[in-house]
């Protein structure tokens, strides 16, 4: 062997003839089953290949690859393994000169076939599969970085390589269970096809360029589809974790796009399959968020929200094509519910990894998809349409709650912009109790910036709130501006939410948490005064009972007011205020415990059947509170005013029926500032004819305005300069005369108290008399 190597190095031009001779001998020995000579020939070829790197090695390589192919075609496992080992050695050699005509198609196909070996002997099967994986790894190493070689990223190659590696990855549990003891684990790891396949897959994906990611990911999705591996989800999640951690971070969004496209392609698949894809998407998105997600953020949320709407339709119709199928409806509803929960969980987990500015965009995007019964957002009519609208609203608000949980934003103006807050609060007035509860929870998530929410999960009247260990910061300037702009809107919706008959304990707990968090996060003296007025108005609702509320609701409102006033009195630290609240609470404990949260907000509430004759000692008195707080610098005049919410037409409309069921709307506008309370503007009836007339009139006005503009433009384009100058001069003189009149009215001094002087022709004339010469009555002199 040493002489042969020396001869080949001394005469490189003879190398191709040496290779041809050895190839001929090996083919003949294989045919005659002389396997010893086969091993000698391959050993000689391997050593020559490792020693020679001359320019004429290409012809020798052709002979070498022909012999390796001959060994791989053999049915003998030992010859297949021998050929694979030789090919792996060849793959690790860096050639000096490229080859323009070499093809590896046969090797890809044959190594992939070996990866799927089903030999009866378990040990031999493992060796063959490992040889196949090593062979694929060698092909990848040999071709992936050489542009002149065959393009290994073509779909025809990837469709064989990737499924072969995934097939061996599936048996990782079996391989681990065969490990007899921890002491032998290192040896078994070397013999484990699953571990080797994972390393090969990671190496393959790590070498993938931007344009090759799609061809590498598509076979993975097809393999998971063909083998129904989305439903257990475990293997699919493991595969994509390998993918996400192996590729370059800037390519992560390409994988997310592939998964989104695959989810859309499987829109009509079983709910369990779609749920598996969404779970995988959730895991991949969280990993991708640490790298570069890029423009796929809104695309991802748009796809998930679209899938939510489709799932709602499937659950309502019981079929993927809209036809009702009674036989499968119950099962399908259960599966679709699981899918919807998976989508909502994915939305929340991905949003939690986004920066604040992207999270704000996602929140606005989701809110824009919520169907609202307003003039600008008509909803579907009919029973099916109502169910679809309700389910859509609930699912989207659940998603919004997931996104808003843990949202940290120092500026409430950016966290709750006007367009978002208006749409969110309009849903707070709907009849559906579940929707109202979601809205309250969402508001709490936005306002709670110091993690105090869980401390108010139970409504109680603590004698010392220091045990809660509240985190309180001074109200910032931005928060003050936010409350000046939106406080009355928030108070109105809290007040109206308290009056709902369908409220349960969770609603009152959410309302208490919202009031408490506003007091801690956003309160200044003015806000504290308004919140106290609001809670006292809620107490009046329970006392007067114009809404005919049930007994539980009235007791709950009394208890809610007691709990909040107990909290705010200790936050304000005004001794007289705290004393009054404490006295009323102690009186209630003795005479009316059904007006305190400890007796109302329990599993079995202890209520009173008669709440009509509540004595004044059991109530928090507005006059007393304004008196004690006024002495501590609070605005007592404002405290004396009872809180009256200002209802808007949009609130009435969003609270009740949808547009399709609203035949006519009676709009009454009451002038609150007029001294004469009896005078009201007559109600205007809005019907189909008035709406049609308004639309036609608006079109006519637009046409007239367009014609006027056209005439003005044409005049300035075609009219002579003198005419244009005269026109502008006339307008200027008219403006000047109006200004002169205004100046004369504003600058003219007041008339003399001594009277007027009659001028010529009998016309009275006012004289300008200096102020120091005016004669004032005696009553004006102090």
XYZ file of C-alpha atoms in Angstrom:
782
model
C 0.000 0.000 0.000
C 2.904 2.327 0.729
C 4.437 1.560 -2.724
C 1.084 2.095 -4.427
C 0.587 5.425 -2.645
C 4.134 6.553 -3.540
C 3.562 5.582 -7.168
C 0.247 7.479 -7.320
C 1.806 10.597 -5.824
C 4.810 10.388 -8.159
C 2.695 9.889 -11.289
C -0.687 11.591 -10.752
C -1.686 11.000 -14.367
C -1.814 7.261 -13.587
C -4.352 7.763 -10.801
C -7.412 7.387 -13.003
C -6.100 4.052 -14.412
C -5.423 2.828 -10.855
C -8.967 3.709 -9.899
C -10.416 2.008 -12.971
C -8.439 -1.188 -12.254
C -9.480 -1.289 -8.593
C -13.071 -0.632 -9.584
C -13.024 -3.483 -12.062
C -11.533 -5.857 -9.473
C -14.071 -4.817 -6.828
C -17.059 -5.314 -9.134
C -15.747 -8.759 -10.070
C -15.128 -9.737 -6.434
C -18.600 -8.581 -5.392
C -20.139 -10.727 -8.096
C -18.094 -13.735 -6.945
C -18.830 -13.077 -3.235
C -15.137 -12.605 -2.401
C -15.874 -10.088 0.355
C -12.376 -10.163 1.774
C -10.932 -8.843 -1.484
C -13.747 -6.275 -1.599
C -12.661 -4.906 1.769
C -9.016 -4.775 0.619
C -9.959 -2.897 -2.573
C -12.028 -0.343 -0.657
C -9.267 0.155 1.884
C -6.839 0.824 -0.947
C -9.206 3.314 -2.560
C -9.748 5.085 0.767
C -6.036 5.494 1.418
C -5.345 6.713 -2.111
C -8.199 9.187 -1.804
C -6.915 10.524 1.504
C -3.342 10.884 0.203
C -3.857 12.357 -3.273
C -5.172 15.900 -3.886
C -3.889 16.531 -7.380
C -5.945 18.160 -10.140
C -6.527 14.839 -11.900
C -8.309 13.332 -8.889
C -11.727 13.940 -10.464
C -11.457 10.901 -12.744
C -10.331 8.806 -9.819
C -13.329 10.046 -7.786
C -15.668 8.889 -10.535
C -14.293 5.349 -10.219
C -14.475 5.597 -6.456
C -18.126 6.697 -6.461
C -18.954 3.925 -8.935
C -17.545 1.341 -6.493
C -19.407 2.919 -3.538
C -22.642 2.774 -5.527
C -21.957 -0.896 -6.300
C -21.567 -1.639 -2.598
C -24.715 0.254 -1.688
C -26.701 -1.692 -4.269
C -25.732 -4.941 -2.585
C -28.219 -6.695 -0.355
C -25.534 -7.500 2.198
C -25.769 -5.098 5.177
C -22.001 -5.290 5.762
C -21.263 -4.143 2.209
C -23.782 -1.295 2.531
C -22.145 -0.168 5.745
C -18.668 -0.496 4.153
C -19.700 1.658 1.184
C -21.277 4.231 3.472
C -18.155 4.528 5.613
C -16.024 5.074 2.504
C -18.416 7.734 1.240
C -18.327 9.537 4.602
C -14.506 9.620 4.456
C -14.712 11.019 0.943
C -17.247 13.661 2.043
C -14.829 15.022 4.634
C -12.125 15.680 1.989
C -11.864 19.211 0.618
C -11.138 18.932 -3.066
C -8.796 21.414 -4.751
C -10.712 21.478 -8.032
C -14.496 21.543 -8.424
C -16.461 18.984 -10.404
C -19.051 20.276 -12.834
C -20.725 17.027 -13.809
C -20.832 14.934 -10.642
C -24.287 13.815 -9.490
C -25.389 12.600 -6.074
C -28.996 11.720 -6.904
C -28.409 7.986 -6.500
C -26.712 8.433 -3.135
C -29.529 10.611 -1.766
C -32.105 8.042 -2.805
C -30.124 5.062 -1.531
C -29.176 6.612 1.813
C -32.792 7.686 2.345
C -33.891 4.139 1.652
C -31.385 2.820 4.198
C -32.818 5.243 6.796
C -36.134 3.387 6.468
C -34.601 -0.067 6.840
C -36.933 -2.724 8.263
C -34.474 -5.583 8.722
C -35.611 -8.381 10.990
C -32.531 -8.205 13.182
C -32.826 -5.144 15.435
C -29.066 -4.630 15.715
C -28.503 -4.856 11.957
C -31.496 -2.563 11.327
C -30.008 0.021 13.680
C -26.617 -0.143 11.940
C -28.175 0.224 8.482
C -30.287 3.196 9.572
C -27.299 4.885 11.174
C -25.284 4.312 8.002
C -28.062 5.894 5.970
C -28.128 8.948 8.256
C -24.328 9.255 8.087
C -24.491 8.987 4.298
C -27.072 11.801 4.084
C -24.920 13.870 6.389
C -21.969 13.269 4.067
C -23.978 14.290 0.996
C -25.035 17.503 2.740
C -21.502 18.358 3.809
C -20.156 17.661 0.316
C -22.680 19.718 -1.606
C -24.231 22.367 0.615
C -21.431 24.947 0.396
C -20.386 24.315 -3.218
C -22.475 26.207 -5.741
C -20.977 24.182 -8.598
C -22.202 20.897 -7.124
C -25.725 19.557 -7.423
C -28.182 21.775 -5.534
C -29.095 19.698 -2.518
C -31.831 22.217 -1.548
C -33.989 21.315 -4.545
C -37.389 19.906 -3.524
C -36.571 16.552 -5.160
C -33.702 16.061 -2.675
C -35.266 17.693 0.377
C -38.387 15.549 -0.015
C -36.180 12.503 0.582
C -33.644 13.773 3.094
C -35.904 15.515 5.611
C -38.577 12.773 5.945
C -35.811 10.173 6.387
C -34.363 12.118 9.312
C -37.804 12.718 10.843
C -38.639 9.023 10.525
C -35.671 8.175 12.731
C -36.466 10.994 15.127
C -39.867 9.421 15.805
C -38.241 6.403 17.458
C -36.375 8.362 20.127
C -38.585 6.996 22.905
C -37.944 3.415 21.814
C -34.209 4.039 21.652
C -34.183 5.541 25.148
C -36.207 2.653 26.548
C -33.636 0.162 25.195
C -30.805 1.744 27.189
C -30.182 -0.897 29.880
C -28.423 1.296 32.427
C -27.033 4.817 32.892
C -23.478 3.435 32.841
C -23.885 2.291 29.234
C -25.673 5.464 28.134
C -22.671 7.050 26.322
C -22.164 3.944 24.171
C -25.847 3.701 23.401
C -25.958 7.362 22.452
C -23.436 6.661 19.707
C -25.576 3.804 18.444
C -28.846 5.725 18.632
C -30.257 6.661 15.190
C -32.562 9.274 16.735
C -29.695 11.262 18.241
C -27.701 11.032 15.031
C -30.730 12.093 12.964
C -31.262 15.106 15.214
C -27.633 16.200 14.844
C -27.847 15.773 11.075
C -31.093 17.765 10.905
C -29.633 20.568 13.001
C -26.568 20.696 10.758
C -28.727 20.745 7.634
C -30.935 23.597 8.893
C -27.971 25.526 10.248
C -26.488 25.636 6.756
C -29.752 26.764 5.115
C -29.657 30.182 3.448
C -32.591 32.605 3.264
C -33.917 31.259 -0.011
C -33.708 27.599 1.048
C -35.726 27.694 4.256
C -39.037 27.090 2.475
C -37.774 23.941 0.716
C -36.460 22.592 4.042
C -39.644 23.276 6.055
C -42.250 22.111 3.552
C -41.246 18.386 3.775
C -41.564 18.608 7.565
C -45.164 19.817 7.294
C -46.016 17.152 4.704
C -44.460 14.422 6.865
C -46.482 15.507 9.907
C -49.638 15.527 7.764
C -49.051 12.124 6.196
C -48.316 10.394 9.502
C -51.050 12.214 11.513
C -48.510 13.622 13.943
C -50.343 16.916 14.683
C -52.823 15.358 17.084
C -50.431 14.060 19.775
C -48.522 17.350 19.221
C -45.476 16.157 21.185
C -43.383 15.113 18.212
C -44.464 18.089 16.093
C -43.513 20.536 18.850
C -40.142 18.789 19.278
C -39.442 18.997 15.552
C -40.114 22.709 15.355
C -38.115 23.433 18.473
C -35.185 21.751 16.734
C -35.879 23.833 13.626
C -36.241 27.163 15.442
C -33.085 26.698 17.488
C -31.059 25.482 14.483
C -31.799 28.079 11.811
C -30.345 31.562 11.853
C -32.447 33.983 13.980
C -33.139 36.331 11.080
C -34.859 33.462 9.237
C -37.365 32.745 12.029
C -40.197 34.682 10.449
C -39.995 32.465 7.351
C -40.838 29.425 9.473
C -43.735 31.320 11.076
C -45.056 32.224 7.630
C -44.852 28.592 6.533
C -46.835 27.496 9.592
C -49.462 30.197 9.033
C -49.870 29.179 5.414
C -50.177 25.538 6.465
C -52.836 26.474 9.028
C -54.830 28.249 6.316
C -54.427 25.253 4.024
C -55.859 23.011 6.758
C -58.852 25.254 7.507
C -61.228 22.374 6.827
C -59.214 19.732 8.656
C -60.297 18.254 11.971
C -60.203 20.597 14.944
C -57.582 18.410 16.652
C -55.257 18.805 13.664
C -55.696 22.575 13.598
C -55.200 22.723 17.361
C -51.920 20.842 16.970
C -50.710 23.281 14.322
C -51.651 26.214 16.567
C -49.794 24.680 19.521
C -46.693 24.269 17.380
C -47.113 27.827 16.132
C -47.271 29.029 19.723
C -43.993 27.346 20.639
C -42.277 28.509 17.457
C -43.516 32.085 17.793
C -42.197 32.418 21.334
C -38.753 31.272 20.181
C -38.897 33.505 17.096
C -39.798 36.555 19.189
C -36.340 36.468 20.752
C -34.859 36.882 17.270
C -36.470 38.722 14.409
C -40.204 38.349 13.792
C -40.373 41.195 11.302
C -43.570 41.985 9.415
C -45.269 38.715 10.389
C -46.659 40.054 13.693
C -49.989 41.384 12.440
C -50.101 38.684 9.774
C -49.935 36.047 12.482
C -52.670 37.619 14.581
C -54.831 38.184 11.515
C -54.563 34.504 10.577
C -55.354 33.349 14.101
C -58.374 35.646 14.378
C -59.609 34.443 10.998
C -59.302 30.853 12.202
C -61.280 31.789 15.307
C -64.152 33.087 13.208
C -64.097 29.978 11.015
C -64.143 27.754 14.098
C -67.159 29.618 15.443
C -68.961 29.038 12.138
C -68.068 25.345 12.207
C -69.335 24.997 15.770
C -72.633 26.693 14.909
C -73.314 24.789 11.692
C -71.792 21.479 12.758
C -70.116 21.101 9.385
C -67.180 22.481 7.440
C -69.284 23.283 4.377
C -72.195 24.951 6.167
C -74.546 21.961 6.034
C -75.984 20.871 9.373
C -74.904 17.443 10.464
C -76.657 16.402 13.665
C -74.653 13.225 14.071
C -71.300 14.925 14.603
C -72.325 18.298 16.018
C -71.755 17.567 19.723
C -68.297 16.100 19.190
C -67.380 18.862 16.811
C -68.473 21.590 19.216
C -66.241 20.102 21.896
C -63.286 19.856 19.524
C -63.829 23.343 18.174
C -63.927 24.711 21.722
C -60.550 23.113 22.396
C -59.210 24.624 19.190
C -60.506 28.080 20.133
C -58.841 27.872 23.536
C -55.588 26.838 21.850
C -55.789 29.867 19.528
C -56.445 32.241 22.421
C -53.562 30.746 24.393
C -51.275 31.159 21.382
C -52.303 34.797 20.955
C -51.516 35.498 24.603
C -48.207 33.650 24.728
C -46.898 35.308 21.580
C -48.100 38.783 22.570
C -46.342 38.487 25.929
C -42.981 38.353 24.129
C -43.561 41.463 22.007
C -42.231 44.924 22.847
C -44.702 47.509 24.121
C -45.204 49.369 20.837
C -46.000 46.173 18.903
C -48.267 44.974 21.672
C -50.240 48.216 21.478
C -50.709 47.712 17.738
C -51.917 44.157 18.313
C -54.405 45.352 20.944
C -55.857 47.957 18.575
C -55.935 45.388 15.777
C -57.893 42.834 17.824
C -60.316 45.476 19.102
C -61.047 46.594 15.546
C -62.241 43.059 14.775
C -64.844 42.949 17.579
C -68.368 43.312 16.071
C -70.264 46.093 17.825
C -73.944 47.048 17.416
C -73.387 50.673 16.468
C -74.247 52.826 13.514
C -70.774 52.340 12.049
C -70.442 48.606 12.749
C -73.635 46.765 11.757
C -74.015 43.222 13.001
C -75.596 40.109 11.583
C -79.287 39.630 12.293
C -81.339 36.564 13.062
C -80.798 33.943 15.743
C -77.782 32.392 14.037
C -76.286 35.829 13.428
C -76.770 36.790 17.091
C -75.072 33.593 18.262
C -72.194 34.173 15.847
C -71.834 37.789 16.963
C -71.890 36.819 20.638
C -69.361 34.000 20.256
C -67.109 36.226 18.144
C -67.254 39.000 20.729
C -66.455 36.596 23.574
C -63.541 34.940 21.763
C -61.997 38.231 20.661
C -62.387 39.751 24.122
C -60.777 36.624 25.596
C -57.897 37.133 23.178
C -57.693 40.795 24.137
C -57.614 39.833 27.818
C -54.739 37.440 27.129
C -52.796 40.167 25.309
C -53.461 42.815 27.959
C -52.437 40.588 30.884
C -49.104 41.815 32.158
C -49.115 44.806 29.793
C -46.859 47.500 31.239
C -47.148 51.046 29.918
C -46.233 54.164 31.877
C -48.440 56.436 29.778
C -52.148 55.599 29.985
C -52.858 57.840 27.001
C -50.901 55.462 24.785
C -52.116 52.330 26.570
C -55.795 53.311 26.243
C -56.162 55.670 23.246
C -59.545 57.252 22.619
C -60.601 55.088 19.675
C -59.775 51.901 21.579
C -61.387 53.021 24.840
C -64.599 54.095 23.083
C -65.015 50.706 21.419
C -64.122 48.804 24.582
C -66.518 50.740 26.797
C -69.349 50.413 24.288
C -69.153 46.642 24.808
C -69.378 47.213 28.568
C -73.048 48.196 28.146
C -74.210 45.030 26.383
C -76.841 42.785 27.899
C -74.550 39.751 27.911
C -73.087 39.400 31.426
C -70.064 37.394 30.260
C -69.043 40.113 27.793
C -69.347 42.833 30.452
C -67.148 40.801 32.796
C -64.451 40.446 30.129
C -64.469 44.220 29.549
C -63.999 44.905 33.264
C -61.130 42.412 33.436
C -59.472 44.019 30.408
C -59.697 47.491 31.949
C -58.210 46.147 35.180
C -55.315 44.572 33.248
C -54.471 47.899 31.619
C -54.759 50.004 34.771
C -52.905 47.624 37.099
C -49.251 48.508 36.561
C -47.869 47.493 39.966
C -49.364 44.023 40.410
C -52.055 44.999 42.951
C -54.943 43.222 41.209
C -54.812 39.953 43.163
C -54.935 41.894 46.437
C -58.501 42.983 45.624
C -59.762 39.613 44.417
C -61.886 39.360 47.588
C -64.219 42.174 48.626
C -63.865 42.916 52.341
C -63.855 45.716 54.898
C -60.394 45.463 56.413
C -59.776 47.556 59.490
C -56.152 48.025 58.401
C -55.249 47.879 54.718
C -51.523 47.918 55.455
C -51.659 44.108 55.530
C -52.296 44.213 51.768
C -48.853 45.771 51.197
C -50.081 47.884 48.311
C -47.603 49.389 45.874
C -48.661 53.019 45.478
C -46.929 55.659 43.337
C -47.757 59.303 42.945
C -50.075 60.047 40.034
C -48.005 61.246 37.069
C -48.807 64.183 34.846
C -49.736 61.879 31.940
C -52.177 59.996 34.164
C -53.736 63.264 35.286
C -54.257 64.313 31.669
C -55.778 60.902 30.897
C -58.251 61.151 33.768
C -59.241 64.695 32.829
C -60.079 63.461 29.363
C -61.693 60.089 30.074
C -62.705 60.026 33.756
C -66.381 60.892 33.201
C -66.588 58.238 30.517
C -65.175 55.623 32.901
C -67.442 56.703 35.767
C -70.530 56.544 33.563
C -69.821 52.979 32.477
C -69.005 51.852 36.019
C -72.261 53.388 37.233
C -74.328 51.775 34.508
C -72.590 48.420 35.008
C -73.597 48.489 38.676
C -77.271 48.807 37.690
C -77.360 45.635 35.581
C -79.755 42.973 36.874
C -77.696 40.073 35.514
C -74.619 40.882 37.593
C -73.204 38.087 39.736
C -70.490 38.035 42.388
C -67.668 38.072 39.798
C -69.023 41.328 38.348
C -69.023 43.060 41.732
C -65.527 41.774 42.477
C -64.328 43.162 39.132
C -66.055 46.502 39.779
C -64.472 46.707 43.225
C -61.063 45.886 41.758
C -61.498 48.523 39.057
C -62.505 51.233 41.552
C -59.631 50.301 43.861
C -57.026 50.283 41.095
C -58.182 53.650 39.748
C -57.798 55.013 43.278
C -54.264 53.638 43.545
C -52.910 54.128 40.025
C -54.671 57.206 38.620
C -56.086 59.186 41.533
C -55.493 62.777 42.529
C -57.731 64.828 44.832
C -60.264 65.547 42.086
C -60.486 61.875 41.087
C -60.934 60.807 44.728
C -63.826 63.247 45.114
C -65.497 61.991 41.936
C -65.077 58.344 42.921
C -66.678 59.004 46.312
C -69.581 60.769 44.580
C -69.892 57.818 42.206
C -70.044 55.240 45.010
C -72.590 57.323 46.925
C -74.698 57.451 43.758
C -74.469 53.652 43.573
C -75.704 53.526 47.180
C -78.655 55.703 46.127
C -79.425 53.239 43.321
C -79.730 50.458 45.887
C -81.765 52.621 48.246
C -84.248 54.191 45.798
C -84.410 51.073 43.560
C -85.903 52.723 40.506
C -84.500 49.863 38.405
C -86.426 47.240 40.436
C -83.229 45.323 41.153
C -83.364 41.950 42.936
C -82.573 41.813 46.649
C -79.138 40.284 46.060
C -78.123 43.084 43.679
C -79.210 45.776 46.151
C -77.337 44.132 49.024
C -74.308 43.717 46.762
C -74.335 47.436 45.897
C -74.525 48.362 49.582
C -71.637 45.983 50.329
C -69.608 47.261 47.360
C -69.972 50.852 48.575
C -68.951 49.895 52.122
C -65.839 48.032 50.946
C -64.690 50.826 48.630
C -65.326 53.689 51.075
C -63.464 51.711 53.753
C -60.502 51.438 51.356
C -60.497 55.035 50.119
C -60.889 56.431 53.660
C -57.704 54.679 54.738
C -55.891 55.768 51.565
C -56.800 59.431 52.139
C -55.773 59.176 55.839
C -58.342 61.776 56.971
C -59.203 60.798 60.582
C -62.738 62.215 60.596
C -63.534 60.516 57.264
C -62.199 57.175 58.523
C -64.213 57.567 61.722
C -67.505 58.145 59.882
C -66.955 55.141 57.614
C -65.961 52.974 60.572
C -69.066 54.003 62.553
C -71.415 53.117 59.674
C -69.695 49.750 59.131
C -69.907 48.924 62.861
C -73.582 49.868 62.887
C -74.203 47.599 59.914
C -72.373 44.721 61.598
C -74.778 44.975 64.549
C -78.065 45.799 62.819
C -77.730 44.972 59.085
C -74.878 42.537 58.278
C -76.555 41.846 54.936
C -75.220 45.248 53.787
C -71.577 44.215 54.222
C -69.423 42.138 51.838
C -68.636 39.475 54.477
C -72.294 38.344 54.405
C -73.100 39.057 50.750
C -70.105 37.829 48.745
C -70.025 34.279 50.064
C -71.152 30.943 48.690
C -74.498 31.222 50.493
C -75.344 34.940 50.904
C -77.314 35.954 53.995
C -79.756 38.542 52.674
C -82.664 40.551 54.023
C -86.076 40.258 52.431
C -86.982 43.872 53.169
C -84.613 46.673 52.160
C -87.155 49.482 51.829
C -86.946 50.975 55.319
C -83.182 51.454 55.660
C -82.492 53.945 58.443
C -80.057 56.792 57.881
C -77.559 55.445 60.412
C -76.879 52.522 58.056
C -76.026 54.767 55.115
C -72.932 56.767 54.240
C -74.102 60.370 54.224
C -72.889 62.699 51.509
C -73.270 65.799 53.683
C -71.148 64.314 56.455
C -68.423 63.132 54.037
C -68.268 66.516 52.266
C -67.999 68.230 55.654
C -65.099 66.125 56.969
C -63.201 66.082 53.667
C -63.811 69.783 53.069
C -61.939 70.521 56.251
C -58.911 68.638 54.906
C -58.606 70.622 51.696
C -60.874 68.608 49.389
C -63.436 70.353 47.207
C -66.502 70.286 49.470
C -68.697 72.079 46.903
C -68.080 69.323 44.393
C -68.598 66.664 47.056
C -72.031 68.040 47.818
C -73.175 67.588 44.220
C -74.827 64.238 43.530
C -73.303 62.254 40.685
C -75.500 62.147 37.562
C -74.193 60.191 34.548
C -74.663 61.637 31.090
C -76.136 59.003 28.837
C -75.334 59.128 25.155
C -77.229 57.720 22.197
C -74.365 55.363 21.425
C -74.618 53.865 24.912
C -78.324 53.225 24.537
C -77.827 51.682 21.123
C -74.890 49.449 22.053
C -76.635 48.274 25.212
C -79.754 47.063 23.498
C -80.636 45.485 20.183
C -78.666 45.414 16.970
C -79.248 47.752 14.047
C -81.124 45.122 12.060
C -83.786 44.881 14.774
C -84.030 48.594 15.473
C -86.928 49.953 13.404
C -86.893 53.480 14.762
C -84.877 55.278 17.401
C -86.339 58.013 19.573
C -83.654 60.599 20.281
C -84.410 62.989 23.103
C -82.036 65.846 23.759
C -82.425 67.548 27.096
C -80.775 70.870 27.718
C -79.270 70.457 31.175
C -77.835 73.992 31.257
C -81.185 75.711 30.673
C -82.709 77.328 33.779
C -86.174 76.172 32.677
C -86.200 72.411 33.209
C -89.606 71.977 31.619
C -88.541 73.171 28.181
C -87.379 70.271 26.006
C -86.575 69.943 22.373
C -89.280 67.755 20.811
C -88.199 64.229 20.005
C -87.160 63.631 16.451
C -88.360 60.364 14.918
C -85.772 58.687 12.735
C -87.314 56.358 10.174
C -86.321 54.873 6.873
C -87.696 57.872 4.937
C -85.769 60.426 7.003
C -82.552 58.440 6.594
C -83.131 58.158 2.841
C -83.836 61.888 2.609
C -80.695 62.707 4.593
C -78.568 60.567 2.275
C -80.066 62.134 -0.866
C -79.700 65.664 0.545
C -76.079 65.032 1.471
C -75.359 63.823 -2.058
C -76.995 66.927 -3.521
C -75.006 69.211 -1.210
C -71.790 67.477 -2.244
C -72.620 67.968 -5.910
C -73.349 71.667 -5.377
C -70.098 72.116 -3.478
C -68.171 70.314 -6.210
C -69.752 72.535 -8.877
C -68.970 75.689 -6.906
C -65.315 74.662 -6.572
C -65.127 73.926 -10.281
C -66.476 77.399 -11.118
C -64.000 79.085 -8.778
C -61.066 77.196 -10.311
C -62.277 77.965 -13.843
C -62.718 81.651 -12.999
C -59.164 82.016 -11.683
C -57.823 80.135 -14.719
C -59.673 82.070 -17.464
C -60.817 85.425 -16.063
C -58.697 88.583 -16.750
C -56.380 89.854 -14.063
C -58.363 93.079 -13.462
C -61.543 91.164 -12.710
C -59.769 88.845 -10.257
C -58.091 91.832 -8.530
C -61.415 93.666 -8.213
C -63.075 90.563 -6.763
C -60.343 90.084 -4.175
C -60.329 93.800 -3.348
C -64.077 93.752 -2.712
C -63.715 90.799 -0.356
C -60.850 92.556 1.445
C -62.858 95.751 1.903
C -65.810 93.719 3.214
C -63.563 91.993 5.726
C -62.058 95.326 6.783
C -65.481 96.854 7.372
C -66.517 93.914 9.559
C -63.297 94.248 11.562
C -63.911 97.965 12.018
C -67.384 97.264 13.382
C -65.988 94.716 15.837
C -63.259 97.094 16.980
C -65.764 99.917 17.425
C -67.983 97.743 19.600
C -65.152 96.435 21.756
C -63.143 99.649 22.109
C -66.069 102.086 22.643
C -66.057 103.298 26.299
C -69.107 102.761 28.523
C -71.793 105.468 28.693
C -71.614 108.103 31.435
C -73.653 107.391 34.581
C -74.710 111.034 34.624
C -76.862 110.492 31.552
C -76.761 111.343 27.889
C -76.424 114.691 26.145
C -78.776 115.508 23.313
C -76.960 116.543 20.198
C -78.243 118.552 17.284
C -81.308 117.317 15.444
C -82.558 115.703 18.651
C -80.297 112.589 18.455
C -78.842 111.382 21.742
C -75.074 111.171 21.776
C -72.746 109.413 24.202
C -69.706 111.377 25.312
C -66.462 109.726 26.309
C -65.881 110.680 29.958
C -62.739 109.496 31.793
C -63.351 106.979 34.550
C -61.948 109.275 37.249
C -64.536 111.976 36.302
C -67.546 109.626 36.420
C -70.070 110.148 39.196
C -70.939 106.854 40.916
C -73.937 106.372 43.266
C -73.283 106.419 46.983
C -73.938 102.685 47.300
C -70.892 101.966 45.147
C -68.543 103.844 47.474
C -66.981 101.828 50.296
